[in-house]
Coordinates of C-alpha atoms and ligand atoms in Angstrom, one line a residue:
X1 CA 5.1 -51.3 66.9
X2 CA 6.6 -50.8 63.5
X3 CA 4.1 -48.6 62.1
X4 CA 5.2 -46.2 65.3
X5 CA 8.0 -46.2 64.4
X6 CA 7.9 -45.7 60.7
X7 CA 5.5 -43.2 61.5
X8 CA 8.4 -41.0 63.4
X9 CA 10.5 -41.6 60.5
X10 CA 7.8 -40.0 57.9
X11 CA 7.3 -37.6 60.8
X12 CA 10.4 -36.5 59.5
X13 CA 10.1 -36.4 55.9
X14 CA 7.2 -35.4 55.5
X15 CA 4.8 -32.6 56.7
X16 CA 2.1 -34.4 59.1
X17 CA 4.1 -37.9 58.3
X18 CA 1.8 -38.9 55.2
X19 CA 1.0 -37.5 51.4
X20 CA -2.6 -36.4 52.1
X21 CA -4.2 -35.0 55.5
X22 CA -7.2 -37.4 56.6
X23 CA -4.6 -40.2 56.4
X24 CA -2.9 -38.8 60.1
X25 CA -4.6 -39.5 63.1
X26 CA -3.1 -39.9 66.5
X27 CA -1.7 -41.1 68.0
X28 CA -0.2 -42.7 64.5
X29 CA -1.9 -44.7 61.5
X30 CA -1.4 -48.0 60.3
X31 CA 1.4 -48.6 57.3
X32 CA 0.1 -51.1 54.8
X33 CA 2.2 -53.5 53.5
X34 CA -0.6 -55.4 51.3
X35 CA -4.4 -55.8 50.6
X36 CA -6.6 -57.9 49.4
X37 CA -10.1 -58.3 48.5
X38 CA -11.9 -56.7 51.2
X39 CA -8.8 -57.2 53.8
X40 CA -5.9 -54.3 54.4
X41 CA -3.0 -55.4 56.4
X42 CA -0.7 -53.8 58.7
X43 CA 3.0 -53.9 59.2
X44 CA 2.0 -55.6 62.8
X45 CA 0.7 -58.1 60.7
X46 CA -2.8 -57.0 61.6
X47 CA -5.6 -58.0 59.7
X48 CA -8.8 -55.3 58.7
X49 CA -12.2 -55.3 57.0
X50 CA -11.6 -52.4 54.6
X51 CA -14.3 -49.6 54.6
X52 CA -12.0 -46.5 53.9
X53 CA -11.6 -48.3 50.8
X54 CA -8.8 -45.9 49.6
X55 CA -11.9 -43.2 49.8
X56 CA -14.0 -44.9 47.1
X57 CA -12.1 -45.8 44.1
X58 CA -11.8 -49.3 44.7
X59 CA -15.1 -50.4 44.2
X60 CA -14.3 -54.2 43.4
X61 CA -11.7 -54.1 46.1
X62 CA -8.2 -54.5 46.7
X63 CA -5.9 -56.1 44.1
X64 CA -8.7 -57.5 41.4
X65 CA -7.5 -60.3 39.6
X66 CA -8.7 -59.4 36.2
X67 CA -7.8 -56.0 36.4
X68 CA -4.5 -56.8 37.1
X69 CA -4.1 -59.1 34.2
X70 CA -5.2 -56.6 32.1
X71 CA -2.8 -53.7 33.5
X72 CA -0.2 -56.4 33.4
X73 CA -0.6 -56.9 30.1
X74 CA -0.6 -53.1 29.2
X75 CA 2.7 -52.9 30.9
X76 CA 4.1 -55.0 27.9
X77 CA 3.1 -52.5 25.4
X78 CA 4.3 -49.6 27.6
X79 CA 2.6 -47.4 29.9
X80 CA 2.9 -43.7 29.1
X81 CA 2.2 -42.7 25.0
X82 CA 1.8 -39.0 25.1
X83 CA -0.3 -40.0 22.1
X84 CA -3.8 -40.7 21.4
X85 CA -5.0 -44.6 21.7
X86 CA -7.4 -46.3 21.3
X87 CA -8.4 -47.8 24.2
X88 CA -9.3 -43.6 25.2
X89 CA -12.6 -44.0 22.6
X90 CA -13.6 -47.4 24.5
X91 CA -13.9 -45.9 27.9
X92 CA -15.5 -42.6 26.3
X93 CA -17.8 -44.5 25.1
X94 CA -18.4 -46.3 28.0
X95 CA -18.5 -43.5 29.8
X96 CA -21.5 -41.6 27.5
X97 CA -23.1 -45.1 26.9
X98 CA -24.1 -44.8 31.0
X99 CA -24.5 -41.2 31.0
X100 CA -26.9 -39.7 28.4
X101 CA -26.4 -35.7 29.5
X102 CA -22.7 -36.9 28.6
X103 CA -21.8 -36.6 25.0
X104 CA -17.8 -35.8 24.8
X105 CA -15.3 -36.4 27.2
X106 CA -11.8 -35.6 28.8
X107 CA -9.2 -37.7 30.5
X108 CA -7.4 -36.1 33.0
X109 CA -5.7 -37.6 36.0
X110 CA -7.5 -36.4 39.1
X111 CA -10.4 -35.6 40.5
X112 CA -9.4 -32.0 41.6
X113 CA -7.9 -31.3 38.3
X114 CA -11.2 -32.7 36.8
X115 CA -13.1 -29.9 38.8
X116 CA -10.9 -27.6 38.5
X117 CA -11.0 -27.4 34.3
X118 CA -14.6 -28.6 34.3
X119 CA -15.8 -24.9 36.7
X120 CA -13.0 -23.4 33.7
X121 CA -15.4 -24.6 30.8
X122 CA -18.5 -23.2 32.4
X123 CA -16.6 -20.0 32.7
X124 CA -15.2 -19.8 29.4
X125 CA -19.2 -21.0 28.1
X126 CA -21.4 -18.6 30.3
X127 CA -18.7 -16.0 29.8
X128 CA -19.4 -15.4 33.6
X129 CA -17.3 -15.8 36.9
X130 CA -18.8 -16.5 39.2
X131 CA -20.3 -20.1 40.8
X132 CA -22.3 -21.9 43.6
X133 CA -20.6 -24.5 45.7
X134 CA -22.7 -26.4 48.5
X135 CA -21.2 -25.7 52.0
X136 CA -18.7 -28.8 52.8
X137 CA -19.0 -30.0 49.3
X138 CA -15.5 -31.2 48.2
X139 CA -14.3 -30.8 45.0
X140 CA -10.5 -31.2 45.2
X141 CA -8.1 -29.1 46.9
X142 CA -7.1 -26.1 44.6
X143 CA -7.9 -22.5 45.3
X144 CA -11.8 -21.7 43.8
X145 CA -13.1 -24.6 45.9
X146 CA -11.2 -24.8 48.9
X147 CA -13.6 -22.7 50.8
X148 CA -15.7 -24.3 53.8
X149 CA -15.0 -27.6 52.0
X150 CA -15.1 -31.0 53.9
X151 CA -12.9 -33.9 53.9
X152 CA -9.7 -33.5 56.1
X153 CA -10.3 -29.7 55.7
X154 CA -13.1 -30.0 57.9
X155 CA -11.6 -32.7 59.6
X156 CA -8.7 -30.6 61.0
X157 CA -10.4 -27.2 61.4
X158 CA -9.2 -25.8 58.3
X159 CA -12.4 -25.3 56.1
X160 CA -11.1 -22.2 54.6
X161 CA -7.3 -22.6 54.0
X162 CA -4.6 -20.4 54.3
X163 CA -2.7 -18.9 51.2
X164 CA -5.5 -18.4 49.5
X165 CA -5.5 -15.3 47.8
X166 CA -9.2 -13.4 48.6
X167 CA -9.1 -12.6 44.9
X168 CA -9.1 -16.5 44.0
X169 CA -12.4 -17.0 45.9
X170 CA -14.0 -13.9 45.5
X171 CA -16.1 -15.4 43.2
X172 CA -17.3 -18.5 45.0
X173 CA -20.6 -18.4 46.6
X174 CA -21.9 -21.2 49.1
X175 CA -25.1 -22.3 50.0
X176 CA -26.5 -25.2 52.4
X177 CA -27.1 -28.8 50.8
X178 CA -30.9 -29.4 50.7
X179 CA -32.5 -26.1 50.7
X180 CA -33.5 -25.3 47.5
X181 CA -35.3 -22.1 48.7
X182 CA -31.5 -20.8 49.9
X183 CA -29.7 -21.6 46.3
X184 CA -33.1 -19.7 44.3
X185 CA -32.0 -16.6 46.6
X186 CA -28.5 -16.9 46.0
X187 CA -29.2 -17.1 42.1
X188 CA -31.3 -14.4 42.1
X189 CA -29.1 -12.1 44.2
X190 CA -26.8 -12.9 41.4
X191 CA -28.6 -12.6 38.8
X192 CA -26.4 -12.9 35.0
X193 CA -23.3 -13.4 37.0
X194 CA -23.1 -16.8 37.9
X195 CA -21.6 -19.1 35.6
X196 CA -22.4 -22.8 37.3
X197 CA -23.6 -24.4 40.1
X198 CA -21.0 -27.3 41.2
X199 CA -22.6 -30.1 44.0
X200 CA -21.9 -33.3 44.9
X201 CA -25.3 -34.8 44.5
X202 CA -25.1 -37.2 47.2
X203 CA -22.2 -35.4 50.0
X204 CA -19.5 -37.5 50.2
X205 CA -17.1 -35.5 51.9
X206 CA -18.9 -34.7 55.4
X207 CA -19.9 -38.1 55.5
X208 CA -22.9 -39.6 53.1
X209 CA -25.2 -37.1 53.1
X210 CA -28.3 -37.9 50.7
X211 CA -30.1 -35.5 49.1
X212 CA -33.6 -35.2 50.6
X213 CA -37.6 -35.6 48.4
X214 CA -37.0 -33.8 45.7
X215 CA -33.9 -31.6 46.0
X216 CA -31.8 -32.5 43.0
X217 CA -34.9 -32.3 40.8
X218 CA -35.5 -28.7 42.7
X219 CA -31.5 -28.1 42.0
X220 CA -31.8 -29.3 38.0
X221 CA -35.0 -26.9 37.8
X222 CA -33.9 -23.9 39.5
X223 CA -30.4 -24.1 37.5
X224 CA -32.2 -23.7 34.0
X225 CA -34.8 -21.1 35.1
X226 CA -31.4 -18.9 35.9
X227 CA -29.8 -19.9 33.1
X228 CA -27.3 -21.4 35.0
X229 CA -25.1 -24.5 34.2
X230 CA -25.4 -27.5 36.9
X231 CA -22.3 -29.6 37.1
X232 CA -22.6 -32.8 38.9
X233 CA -19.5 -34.3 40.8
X234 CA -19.9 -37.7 40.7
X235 CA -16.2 -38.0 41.8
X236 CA -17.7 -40.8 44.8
X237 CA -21.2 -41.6 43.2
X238 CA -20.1 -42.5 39.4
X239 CA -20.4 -46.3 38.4
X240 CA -21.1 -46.3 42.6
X241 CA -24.5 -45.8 43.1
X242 CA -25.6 -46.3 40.0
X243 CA -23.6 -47.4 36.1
X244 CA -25.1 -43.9 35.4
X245 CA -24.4 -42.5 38.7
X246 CA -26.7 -40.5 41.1
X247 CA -27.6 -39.0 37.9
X248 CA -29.8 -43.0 36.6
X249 CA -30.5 -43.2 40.6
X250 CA -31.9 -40.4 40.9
X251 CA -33.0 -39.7 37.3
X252 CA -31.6 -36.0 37.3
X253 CA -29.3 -34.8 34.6
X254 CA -26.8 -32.4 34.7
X255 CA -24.9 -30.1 32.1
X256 CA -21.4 -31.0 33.1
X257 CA -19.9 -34.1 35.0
X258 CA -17.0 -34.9 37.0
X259 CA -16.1 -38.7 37.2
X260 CA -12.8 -39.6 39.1
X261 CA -11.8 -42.3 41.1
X262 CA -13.7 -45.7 39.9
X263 CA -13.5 -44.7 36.4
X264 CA -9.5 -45.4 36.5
X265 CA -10.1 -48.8 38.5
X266 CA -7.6 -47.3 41.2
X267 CA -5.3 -46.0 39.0
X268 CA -4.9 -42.0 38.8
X269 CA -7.7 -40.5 36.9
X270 CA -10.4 -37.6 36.3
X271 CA -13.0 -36.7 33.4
X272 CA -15.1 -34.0 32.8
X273 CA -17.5 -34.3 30.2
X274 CA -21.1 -33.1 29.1
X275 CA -23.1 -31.9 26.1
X276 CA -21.0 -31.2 22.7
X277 CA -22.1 -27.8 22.3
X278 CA -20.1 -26.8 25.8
X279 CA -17.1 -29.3 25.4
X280 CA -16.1 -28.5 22.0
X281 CA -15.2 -25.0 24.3
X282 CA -12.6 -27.3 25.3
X283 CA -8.7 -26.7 23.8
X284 CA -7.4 -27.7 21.0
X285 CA -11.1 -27.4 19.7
X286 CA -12.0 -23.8 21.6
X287 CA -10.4 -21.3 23.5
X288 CA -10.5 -22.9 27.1
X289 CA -6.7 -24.3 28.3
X290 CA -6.8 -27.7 29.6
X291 CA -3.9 -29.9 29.7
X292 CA -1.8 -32.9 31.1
X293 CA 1.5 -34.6 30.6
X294 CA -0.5 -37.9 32.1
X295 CA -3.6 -37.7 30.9
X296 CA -5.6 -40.8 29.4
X297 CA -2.2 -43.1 30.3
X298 CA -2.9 -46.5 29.1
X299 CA -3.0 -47.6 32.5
X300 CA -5.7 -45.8 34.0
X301 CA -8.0 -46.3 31.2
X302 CA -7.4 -50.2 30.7
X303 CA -7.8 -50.4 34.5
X304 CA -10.7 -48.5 34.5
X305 CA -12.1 -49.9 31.0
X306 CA -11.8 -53.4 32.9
X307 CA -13.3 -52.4 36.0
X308 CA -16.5 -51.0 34.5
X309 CA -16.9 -54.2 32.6
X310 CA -16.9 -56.0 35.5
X311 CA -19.2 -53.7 37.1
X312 CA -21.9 -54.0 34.4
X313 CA -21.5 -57.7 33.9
X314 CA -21.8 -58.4 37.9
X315 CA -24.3 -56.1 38.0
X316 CA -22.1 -54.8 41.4
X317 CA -24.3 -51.0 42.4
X318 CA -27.5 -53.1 42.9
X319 CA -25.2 -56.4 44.8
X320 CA -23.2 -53.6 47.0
X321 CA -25.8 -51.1 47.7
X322 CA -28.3 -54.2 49.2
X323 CA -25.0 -54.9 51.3
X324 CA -25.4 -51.1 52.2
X325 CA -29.5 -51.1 53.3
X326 CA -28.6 -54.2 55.4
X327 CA -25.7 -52.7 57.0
X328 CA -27.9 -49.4 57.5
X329 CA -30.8 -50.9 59.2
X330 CA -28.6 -53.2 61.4
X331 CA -26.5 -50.6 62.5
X332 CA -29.6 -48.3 62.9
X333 CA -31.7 -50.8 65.4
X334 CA -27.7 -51.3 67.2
X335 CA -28.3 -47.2 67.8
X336 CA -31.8 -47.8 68.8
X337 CA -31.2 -50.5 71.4
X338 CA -28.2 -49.0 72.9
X339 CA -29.6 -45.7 73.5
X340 CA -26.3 -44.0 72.0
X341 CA -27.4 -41.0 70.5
X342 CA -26.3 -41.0 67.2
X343 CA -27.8 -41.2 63.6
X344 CA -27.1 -44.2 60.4
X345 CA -26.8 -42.1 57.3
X346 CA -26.2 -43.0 53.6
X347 CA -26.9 -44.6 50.5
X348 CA -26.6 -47.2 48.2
X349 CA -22.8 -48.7 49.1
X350 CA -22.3 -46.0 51.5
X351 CA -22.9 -45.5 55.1
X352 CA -21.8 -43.9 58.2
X353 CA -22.8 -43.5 61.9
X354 CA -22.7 -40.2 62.8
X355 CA -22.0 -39.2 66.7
X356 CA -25.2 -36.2 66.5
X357 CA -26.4 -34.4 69.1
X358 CA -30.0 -36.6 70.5
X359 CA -29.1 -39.0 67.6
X360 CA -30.6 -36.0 64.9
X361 CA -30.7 -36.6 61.3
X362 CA -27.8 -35.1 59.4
X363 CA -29.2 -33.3 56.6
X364 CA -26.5 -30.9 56.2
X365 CA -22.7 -29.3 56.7
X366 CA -24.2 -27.2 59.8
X367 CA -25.7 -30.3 61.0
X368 CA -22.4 -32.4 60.4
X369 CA -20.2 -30.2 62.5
X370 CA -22.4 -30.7 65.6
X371 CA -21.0 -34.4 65.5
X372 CA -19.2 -35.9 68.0
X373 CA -15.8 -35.6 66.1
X374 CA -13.7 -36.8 69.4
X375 CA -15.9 -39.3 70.0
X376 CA -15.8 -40.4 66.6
X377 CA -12.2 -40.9 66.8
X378 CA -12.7 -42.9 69.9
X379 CA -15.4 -45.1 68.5
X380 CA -12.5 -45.5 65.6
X381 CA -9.8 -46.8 67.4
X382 CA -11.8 -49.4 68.7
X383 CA -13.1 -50.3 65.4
X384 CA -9.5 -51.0 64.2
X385 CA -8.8 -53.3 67.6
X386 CA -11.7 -55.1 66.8
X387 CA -10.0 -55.2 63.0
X388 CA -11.9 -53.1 61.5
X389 CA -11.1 -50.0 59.2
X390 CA -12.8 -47.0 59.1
X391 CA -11.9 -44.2 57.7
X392 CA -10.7 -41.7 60.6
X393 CA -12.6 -38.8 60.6
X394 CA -16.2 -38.6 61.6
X395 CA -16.7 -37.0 58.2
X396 CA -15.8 -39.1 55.5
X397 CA -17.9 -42.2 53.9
X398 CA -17.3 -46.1 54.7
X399 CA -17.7 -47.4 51.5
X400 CA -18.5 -51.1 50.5
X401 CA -17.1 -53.0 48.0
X402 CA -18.0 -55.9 45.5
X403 CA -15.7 -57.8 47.5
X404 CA -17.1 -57.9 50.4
X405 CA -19.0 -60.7 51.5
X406 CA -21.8 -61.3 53.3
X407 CA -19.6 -63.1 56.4
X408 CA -17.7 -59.2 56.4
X409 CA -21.1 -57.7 56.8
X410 CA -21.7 -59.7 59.7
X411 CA -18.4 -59.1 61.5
X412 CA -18.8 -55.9 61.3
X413 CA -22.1 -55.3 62.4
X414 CA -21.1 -57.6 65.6
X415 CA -17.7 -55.3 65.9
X416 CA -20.7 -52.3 65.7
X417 CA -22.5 -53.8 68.4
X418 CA -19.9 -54.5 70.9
X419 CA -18.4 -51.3 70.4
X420 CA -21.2 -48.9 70.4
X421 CA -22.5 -50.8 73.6
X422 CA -19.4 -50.1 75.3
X423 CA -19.4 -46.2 74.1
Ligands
PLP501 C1 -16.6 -35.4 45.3 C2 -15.1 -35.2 45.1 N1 -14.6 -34.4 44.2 C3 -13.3 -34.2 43.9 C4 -12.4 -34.9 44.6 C5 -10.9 -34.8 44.3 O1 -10.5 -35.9 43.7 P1 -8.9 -36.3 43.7 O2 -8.6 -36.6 45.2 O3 -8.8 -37.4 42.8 O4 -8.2 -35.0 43.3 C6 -12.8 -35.8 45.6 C7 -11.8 -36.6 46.4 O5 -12.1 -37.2 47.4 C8 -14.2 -36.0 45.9 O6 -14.6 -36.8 46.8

């Protein structure tokens, strides 16, 4: 097997043998060498269905045609300014077209570094430290958020890293998704200290976890009665669930947002953005530091300008996210009949069989980490022989894409059946 092989070799190299954690899994993972559409292949010269999906950005799929005309064409006219442009105003606008609490944006080139500035601007605004993260929300891997977060932290045991100083997260407080009672206490405990409330308003980084009745709603209310800023990181949900997010889906504003991967078409990318009166906090119009060598790179934003044009004019949230509800219930009455105890969660484009204890509902990061992780990883691997890619951990999303067809849909549910009969 060559990616074996090549696997030793970045063994090597490389700590873990690959450039970010939840990419290893034993006993070695695939190396690409193309993809296409909704199809990944293998230096075996495997085929896959693609549901990792490069972890969300790639909503249209692999390798669009028109967007890579269009980045093509950008690469004639050079790919790194270091100066404004203007094709920065079309995607802002864009951008605050499809979000109304968004009135100013900023380019920046990831989602963590997006987080990371946007939780400085609420500082620097509230003139307050501290803030209110969900437990086993993921918001990037730098030191305020890295505490119980999911993704391959939680994948690999690690939810609260090392070199970390205490000091650095001192000031981050965690409550449990969808208990709106437990974030009024922890606001209240707090009271005039806390700067911001950061959550994912669907979790995307434990798996798809959707908020339940009327929690954001709850989360938008509770936030202003404590005079707290609510930042929504829409880093999996923007132009995903919604053009406008979980924030049109379900019709609950915020005072800061994070977009990241879609927005830059799968190119680098990150944005924070929200109401004027908070951004123009932002350097070189206020006194909060943010900056980037790459930031708002002509690439990014003409891939990203592209891709949200084609999102709008195919109309692709409300085409994928059907593609999701009949994946859901198919994969759901698959549990049902086979009497494996497990649980179909998601929403919209997103969906995910977790391995729960008596097939429980997952409404949580406590509930999550009662999953069958191991059996999960076994349920994987067969997956892939049957040539079809999840992503491997138990706790991050399959996402679909506009390029998926409905003949993928079916494949996969059948690959579902088999393989969950023979759990
Ligand atoms: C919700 C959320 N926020 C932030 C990030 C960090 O984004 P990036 O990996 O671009 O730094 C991620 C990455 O998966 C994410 O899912």
């Amino acid at each position: 097997m060559k990616s074996e092989k090549l696997f030793e070799l970045t063994s090597r190299y490389m700590p873990g043998g690959v450039s970010s954690p939840v990419r290893a899994y034993k006993p070695y993972p695939f190396f690409t060498v193309h993809a296409k559409g909704s199809r990944i292949y293998d230096v075996d010269g495997r085929e896959y269905i693609d549901y990792c999906l490069a972890y969300g950005p790639l909503v249209l799929g692999h390798g669009n045609e028109e967007v890579k005309d269009v980045v093509r064409e950008q690469l004639e006219k050079g790919w790194l300014y270091g100066t404004p442009h203007e094709k920065e105003i079309a995607l802002a606008k864009k951008i605050i077209t499809h979000y109304p609490s968004v009135e100013m944006v900023r380019f920046v080139n990831t989602g963590s570094e997006a987080t990371m500035a946007g939780i400085r601007l609420a500082r620097g605004f509230k003139e307050r430290d501290k803030i209110v993260k969900i437990e086993g929300g993921f918001h990037g891997a730098h030191d305020g958020v890295l505490v119980k977060a999911g993704s391959g932290a939680t994948t690999f045991g690690i939810p609260d890293s090392k070199g970390i100083p205490k000091d650095s997260v001192k000031n981050t407080l965690q409550v449990p998704f969808n208990d709106a009672a437990a974030l009024t206490a922890m606001l209240e405990k707090n009271s005039g200290e806390v700067a911001a409330v950061i959550i994912e308003p669907v979790m995307g980084n434990v798996g798809p976890i959707p908020p339940q009745n009327n929690y954001l709603s709850d989360v938008r209310e509770i936030t202003k009665e404590n005079d707290v800023l609510l930042i929504f990181d829409e880093v999996i949900t923007g132009f995903r669930l919604a053009l406008g997010g979980a924030q049109e889906f379900y019709g609950v504003d915020a005072d800061l947002t994070i977009l990241g991967k879609i927005v830059g078409g799968g190119f680098p990318i990150g944005m924070f953005g929200g109401k004027r009166e908070i951004m123009e906090l932002v350097a070189p119009s206020g006194a909060v530091y943010q900056a980037g060598t790459f930031s708002g790179n002509p690439v990014s934003i003409t891939a990203g300008l592209k891709t949200i044009e084609i999102i709008e004019r195919e109309e692709v949230p409300q085409r994928i996210n059907k593609l999701g509800e009949r994946m859901r219930a198919a994969l759901s009455e698959i549990l049902r009949d086979s009497g494996v105890e497990g649980y179909v969660s998601g929403v919209g484009s997103m969906f995910k069989v977790f391995f729960s204890p008596s097939g429980a509902e997952v409404r949580n990061y406590a509930e999550a980490l009662k999953c069958d992780k191991d059996k999960y990883m076994r349920f994987f691997h067969k997956m892939l022989s049957s040539g079809i890619f999840l992503p491997p951990s138990q706790f991050e999303t399959n996402f679909i894409s506009f390029a998926h067809n409905d003949a993928d849909i079916q494949r996969t549910i059948e690959a579902y059946k088999e393989n969950l009969y023979a759990q």
